[in-house]
PDB file of C-alpha atoms and ligand atoms in Angstrom:
ATOM      1  CA  MET B   1       4.127  -6.331 -10.376  1.00  0.00           C
ATOM      2  CA  ILE B   2       3.968  -3.967  -7.432  1.00  0.00           C
ATOM      3  CA  ALA B   3       3.408  -0.229  -7.921  1.00  0.00           C
ATOM      4  CA  ILE B   4       5.384   1.911  -5.497  1.00  0.00           C
ATOM      5  CA  GLY B   5       5.540   5.651  -4.975  1.00  0.00           C
ATOM      6  CA  CYS B   6       6.481   8.242  -2.415  1.00  0.00           C
ATOM      7  CA  ASP B   7       6.675  11.948  -1.826  1.00  0.00           C
ATOM      8  CA  HIS B   8       9.972  13.738  -1.023  1.00  0.00           C
ATOM      9  CA  ALA B   9       9.803  12.491   2.608  1.00  0.00           C
ATOM     10  CA  GLY B  10       9.803   8.845   1.531  1.00  0.00           C
ATOM     11  CA  VAL B  11      12.518   8.610  -1.108  1.00  0.00           C
ATOM     12  CA  GLU B  12      15.150   6.826   0.990  1.00  0.00           C
ATOM     13  CA  LEU B  13      12.689   4.366   2.498  1.00  0.00           C
ATOM     14  CA  LYS B  14      11.269   3.595  -0.928  1.00  0.00           C
ATOM     15  CA  LYS B  15      14.792   2.842  -2.220  1.00  0.00           C
ATOM     16  CA  SER B  16      15.427   0.460   0.705  1.00  0.00           C
ATOM     17  CA  ILE B  17      12.179  -1.398   0.054  1.00  0.00           C
ATOM     18  CA  ILE B  18      12.831  -1.740  -3.678  1.00  0.00           C
ATOM     19  CA  GLN B  19      16.379  -2.941  -3.095  1.00  0.00           C
ATOM     20  CA  THR B  20      15.588  -5.422  -0.313  1.00  0.00           C
ATOM     21  CA  LEU B  21      12.479  -6.913  -1.878  1.00  0.00           C
ATOM     22  CA  SER B  22      13.876  -7.026  -5.419  1.00  0.00           C
ATOM     23  CA  GLU B  23      16.563  -9.327  -4.039  1.00  0.00           C
ATOM     24  CA  LYS B  24      13.724 -11.599  -2.893  1.00  0.00           C
ATOM     25  CA  GLY B  25      12.188 -11.697  -6.367  1.00  0.00           C
ATOM     26  CA  PHE B  26       9.503  -9.001  -6.169  1.00  0.00           C
ATOM     27  CA  GLU B  27       9.142  -6.713  -9.173  1.00  0.00           C
ATOM     28  CA  PHE B  28       8.380  -3.018  -8.806  1.00  0.00           C
ATOM     29  CA  CYS B  29       7.004  -0.314 -11.015  1.00  0.00           C
ATOM     30  CA  ASP B  30       8.501   2.829  -9.435  1.00  0.00           C
ATOM     31  CA  MET B  31       6.198   5.794 -10.066  1.00  0.00           C
ATOM     32  CA  GLY B  32       8.519   8.351  -8.373  1.00  0.00           C
ATOM     33  CA  THR B  33       9.323  10.745  -6.890  1.00  0.00           C
ATOM     34  CA  ASP B  34      13.067  10.353  -7.244  1.00  0.00           C
ATOM     35  CA  GLY B  35      13.696  13.311  -4.981  1.00  0.00           C
ATOM     36  CA  GLU B  36      11.906  16.319  -6.392  1.00  0.00           C
ATOM     37  CA  PRO B  37       9.324  17.706  -3.952  1.00  0.00           C
ATOM     38  CA  CYS B  38       5.839  16.527  -4.857  1.00  0.00           C
ATOM     39  CA  ASP B  39       2.354  16.517  -3.352  1.00  0.00           C
ATOM     40  CA  TYR B  40       1.373  13.178  -1.835  1.00  0.00           C
ATOM     41  CA  PRO B  41      -2.208  13.148  -3.211  1.00  0.00           C
ATOM     42  CA  ASP B  42      -0.823  13.306  -6.780  1.00  0.00           C
ATOM     43  CA  MET B  43       1.473  10.376  -6.069  1.00  0.00           C
ATOM     44  CA  ALA B  44      -1.291   8.375  -4.380  1.00  0.00           C
ATOM     45  CA  GLU B  45      -3.456   8.834  -7.482  1.00  0.00           C
ATOM     46  CA  LYS B  46      -0.629   7.809  -9.812  1.00  0.00           C
ATOM     47  CA  VAL B  47       0.148   4.595  -7.925  1.00  0.00           C
ATOM     48  CA  CYS B  48      -3.506   3.665  -7.400  1.00  0.00           C
ATOM     49  CA  GLU B  49      -4.195   4.117 -11.106  1.00  0.00           C
ATOM     50  CA  GLN B  50      -1.743   1.270 -11.743  1.00  0.00           C
ATOM     51  CA  ILE B  51      -3.921  -0.955  -9.569  1.00  0.00           C
ATOM     52  CA  THR B  52      -7.387   0.090 -10.718  1.00  0.00           C
ATOM     53  CA  SER B  53      -6.268  -0.317 -14.355  1.00  0.00           C
ATOM     54  CA  GLY B  54      -5.035  -3.841 -13.610  1.00  0.00           C
ATOM     55  CA  LYS B  55      -1.403  -3.072 -14.512  1.00  0.00           C
ATOM     56  CA  CYS B  56      -0.234  -3.828 -10.976  1.00  0.00           C
ATOM     57  CA  GLU B  57      -1.632  -6.166  -8.370  1.00  0.00           C
ATOM     58  CA  ARG B  58      -0.819  -4.138  -5.255  1.00  0.00           C
ATOM     59  CA  GLY B  59       0.728  -0.831  -4.276  1.00  0.00           C
ATOM     60  CA  ILE B  60       3.007   0.685  -1.665  1.00  0.00           C
ATOM     61  CA  LEU B  61       2.817   4.383  -0.795  1.00  0.00           C
ATOM     62  CA  ILE B  62       5.232   6.232   1.474  1.00  0.00           C
ATOM     63  CA  CYS B  63       5.060   9.751   2.856  1.00  0.00           C
ATOM     64  CA  GLY B  64       6.261  11.257   6.136  1.00  0.00           C
ATOM     65  CA  THR B  65       3.591   9.635   8.287  1.00  0.00           C
ATOM     66  CA  GLY B  66       1.788   7.418   5.767  1.00  0.00           C
ATOM     67  CA  ILE B  67      -1.414   9.163   6.805  1.00  0.00           C
ATOM     68  CA  GLY B  68      -1.757  11.630   3.933  1.00  0.00           C
ATOM     69  CA  MET B  69      -1.168   8.842   1.430  1.00  0.00           C
ATOM     70  CA  SER B  70      -3.776   6.602   3.055  1.00  0.00           C
ATOM     71  CA  ILE B  71      -6.398   9.371   3.198  1.00  0.00           C
ATOM     72  CA  ALA B  72      -5.814  10.187  -0.472  1.00  0.00           C
ATOM     73  CA  ALA B  73      -5.645   6.565  -1.685  1.00  0.00           C
ATOM     74  CA  ASN B  74      -8.887   5.632   0.082  1.00  0.00           C
ATOM     75  CA  LYS B  75     -10.748   8.289  -1.954  1.00  0.00           C
ATOM     76  CA  ILE B  76     -10.113   6.278  -5.096  1.00  0.00           C
ATOM     77  CA  LYS B  77     -12.746   3.771  -6.174  1.00  0.00           C
ATOM     78  CA  GLY B  78     -11.524   0.191  -5.857  1.00  0.00           C
ATOM     79  CA  ILE B  79      -8.688   1.051  -3.491  1.00  0.00           C
ATOM     80  CA  ARG B  80      -8.519  -0.278   0.062  1.00  0.00           C
ATOM     81  CA  ALA B  81      -5.443   1.330   1.562  1.00  0.00           C
ATOM     82  CA  ALA B  82      -4.069   0.421   4.996  1.00  0.00           C
ATOM     83  CA  LEU B  83      -1.613   2.405   7.071  1.00  0.00           C
ATOM     84  CA  CYS B  84       0.835  -0.248   8.285  1.00  0.00           C
ATOM     85  CA  ALA B  85       3.250   0.105  11.211  1.00  0.00           C
ATOM     86  CA  ASP B  86       3.108  -3.319  12.909  1.00  0.00           C
ATOM     87  CA  SER B  87       3.148  -6.898  11.693  1.00  0.00           C
ATOM     88  CA  PHE B  88      -0.204  -7.970  13.200  1.00  0.00           C
ATOM     89  CA  SER B  89      -2.191  -5.190  11.500  1.00  0.00           C
ATOM     90  CA  THR B  90      -0.313  -5.701   8.251  1.00  0.00           C
ATOM     91  CA  ARG B  91      -1.092  -9.427   8.189  1.00  0.00           C
ATOM     92  CA  PHE B  92      -4.737  -8.948   9.152  1.00  0.00           C
ATOM     93  CA  THR B  93      -5.455  -6.140   6.738  1.00  0.00           C
ATOM     94  CA  ARG B  94      -4.596  -8.616   3.994  1.00  0.00           C
ATOM     95  CA  LEU B  95      -6.447 -11.556   5.584  1.00  0.00           C
ATOM     96  CA  HIS B  96      -9.610  -9.639   6.465  1.00  0.00           C
ATOM     97  CA  ASN B  97      -9.778  -6.401   4.444  1.00  0.00           C
ATOM     98  CA  ASP B  98      -8.157  -7.595   1.202  1.00  0.00           C
ATOM     99  CA  SER B  99      -6.241  -4.297   1.195  1.00  0.00           C
ATOM    100  CA  ASN B 100      -4.601  -3.617  -2.126  1.00  0.00           C
ATOM    101  CA  VAL B 101      -2.415  -0.677  -1.034  1.00  0.00           C
ATOM    102  CA  MET B 102      -0.175  -0.351   1.998  1.00  0.00           C
ATOM    103  CA  CYS B 103       0.947   3.039   3.288  1.00  0.00           C
ATOM    104  CA  MET B 104       3.932   3.611   5.528  1.00  0.00           C
ATOM    105  CA  GLY B 105       5.520   6.582   7.238  1.00  0.00           C
ATOM    106  CA  ALA B 106       9.184   7.226   6.515  1.00  0.00           C
ATOM    107  CA  ARG B 107       9.380   9.440   9.583  1.00  0.00           C
ATOM    108  CA  THR B 108       7.683   6.925  11.879  1.00  0.00           C
ATOM    109  CA  ILE B 109       9.249   3.543  11.090  1.00  0.00           C
ATOM    110  CA  GLY B 110      12.738   2.437  10.061  1.00  0.00           C
ATOM    111  CA  PRO B 111      13.809   0.548   6.941  1.00  0.00           C
ATOM    112  CA  GLY B 112      14.166  -2.844   8.651  1.00  0.00           C
ATOM    113  CA  LEU B 113      10.586  -2.864   9.886  1.00  0.00           C
ATOM    114  CA  ALA B 114       9.243  -1.334   6.674  1.00  0.00           C
ATOM    115  CA  CYS B 115      10.820  -4.069   4.535  1.00  0.00           C
ATOM    116  CA  GLU B 116       9.492  -6.771   6.852  1.00  0.00           C
ATOM    117  CA  LEU B 117       5.978  -5.280   6.735  1.00  0.00           C
ATOM    118  CA  ALA B 118       6.103  -4.933   2.956  1.00  0.00           C
ATOM    119  CA  GLU B 119       7.021  -8.612   2.637  1.00  0.00           C
ATOM    120  CA  ILE B 120       4.129  -9.615   4.916  1.00  0.00           C
ATOM    121  CA  PHE B 121       1.743  -7.438   2.917  1.00  0.00           C
ATOM    122  CA  LEU B 122       2.881  -8.887  -0.398  1.00  0.00           C
ATOM    123  CA  THR B 123       2.845 -12.541   0.644  1.00  0.00           C
ATOM    124  CA  THR B 124      -0.355 -12.782   2.724  1.00  0.00           C
ATOM    125  CA  GLY B 125      -3.559 -13.822   0.967  1.00  0.00           C
ATOM    126  CA  PHE B 126      -7.162 -12.773   1.548  1.00  0.00           C
ATOM    127  CA  GLU B 127      -9.135 -15.191   3.731  1.00  0.00           C
ATOM    128  CA  GLY B 128     -12.455 -14.621   1.942  1.00  0.00           C
ATOM    129  CA  GLY B 129     -15.560 -16.228   3.524  1.00  0.00           C
ATOM    130  CA  ARG B 130     -17.351 -13.852   5.871  1.00  0.00           C
ATOM    131  CA  HIS B 131     -14.708 -11.227   5.135  1.00  0.00           C
ATOM    132  CA  GLN B 132     -15.718 -11.151   1.476  1.00  0.00           C
ATOM    133  CA  ARG B 133     -19.208 -10.020   2.522  1.00  0.00           C
ATOM    134  CA  ARG B 134     -17.687  -7.177   4.516  1.00  0.00           C
ATOM    135  CA  VAL B 135     -15.427  -6.109   1.687  1.00  0.00           C
ATOM    136  CA  ASP B 136     -18.496  -6.186  -0.586  1.00  0.00           C
ATOM    137  CA  LEU B 137     -20.262  -3.873   1.887  1.00  0.00           C
ATOM    138  CA  ILE B 138     -17.349  -1.426   1.590  1.00  0.00           C
ATOM    139  CA  THR B 139     -17.697  -1.581  -2.188  1.00  0.00           C
ATOM    140  CA  ALA B 140     -21.444  -0.955  -1.843  1.00  0.00           C
ATOM    141  CA  ILE B 141     -20.731   2.232   0.145  1.00  0.00           C
ATOM    142  CA  GLU B 142     -18.302   3.266  -2.568  1.00  0.00           C
ATOM    143  CA  ASN B 143     -20.992   2.775  -5.243  1.00  0.00           C
ATOM    144  CA  LYS B 144     -23.710   4.804  -3.490  1.00  0.00           C
TER     145      LYS B 144
HETATM  146  C1  LIG R   1       5.451  16.233   3.757  1.00  0.00           C
HETATM  147  O1  LIG R   1       6.253  17.086   4.487  1.00  0.00           O
HETATM  148  C2  LIG R   1       4.453  15.530   4.676  1.00  0.00           C
HETATM  149  O2  LIG R   1       3.416  16.388   4.972  1.00  0.00           O
HETATM  150  C3  LIG R   1       3.950  14.276   4.020  1.00  0.00           C
HETATM  151  O3  LIG R   1       5.030  13.467   3.696  1.00  0.00           O
HETATM  152  C4  LIG R   1       3.017  13.377   4.809  1.00  0.00           C
HETATM  153  O4  LIG R   1       3.521  13.086   6.066  1.00  0.00           O
HETATM  154  C5  LIG R   1       1.603  13.733   4.841  1.00  0.00           C
HETATM  155  O5  LIG R   1       0.769  13.006   5.396  1.00  0.00           O
END
């Protein structure tokens, strides 16, 4: 199950992602907003809570630029959020950073690219090995 959420800037892009990826068999828990204006930090917290509680495996957050969502999500313990706008970074943030949340900007990328990136994010595994040590170091910073 994938948690997904957006602020008012990301509603249309979120709908495209849910529609396109549902057709490919992915299941979403849509945390809103459905259109009402909302503050992106509140939405980031809501979606990330689904992940830290174990209810969802990964999350997708969309705002105008994706930046506000990624700043907010990365404040939450256990969350490694990556702002994704190209396929290389999206693939490697899964392979090397074991990112559990992807953030995208509805005002910076179109629906075709966003759906492609979401699919890469959701289907690429973590490489582990030396990258596990580095992820553990991030967790150690978090626990200081
Ligand atoms: C909302 O207008 C906008 O500030 C927000 O969607 C986002 O881009 C913030 O980073």
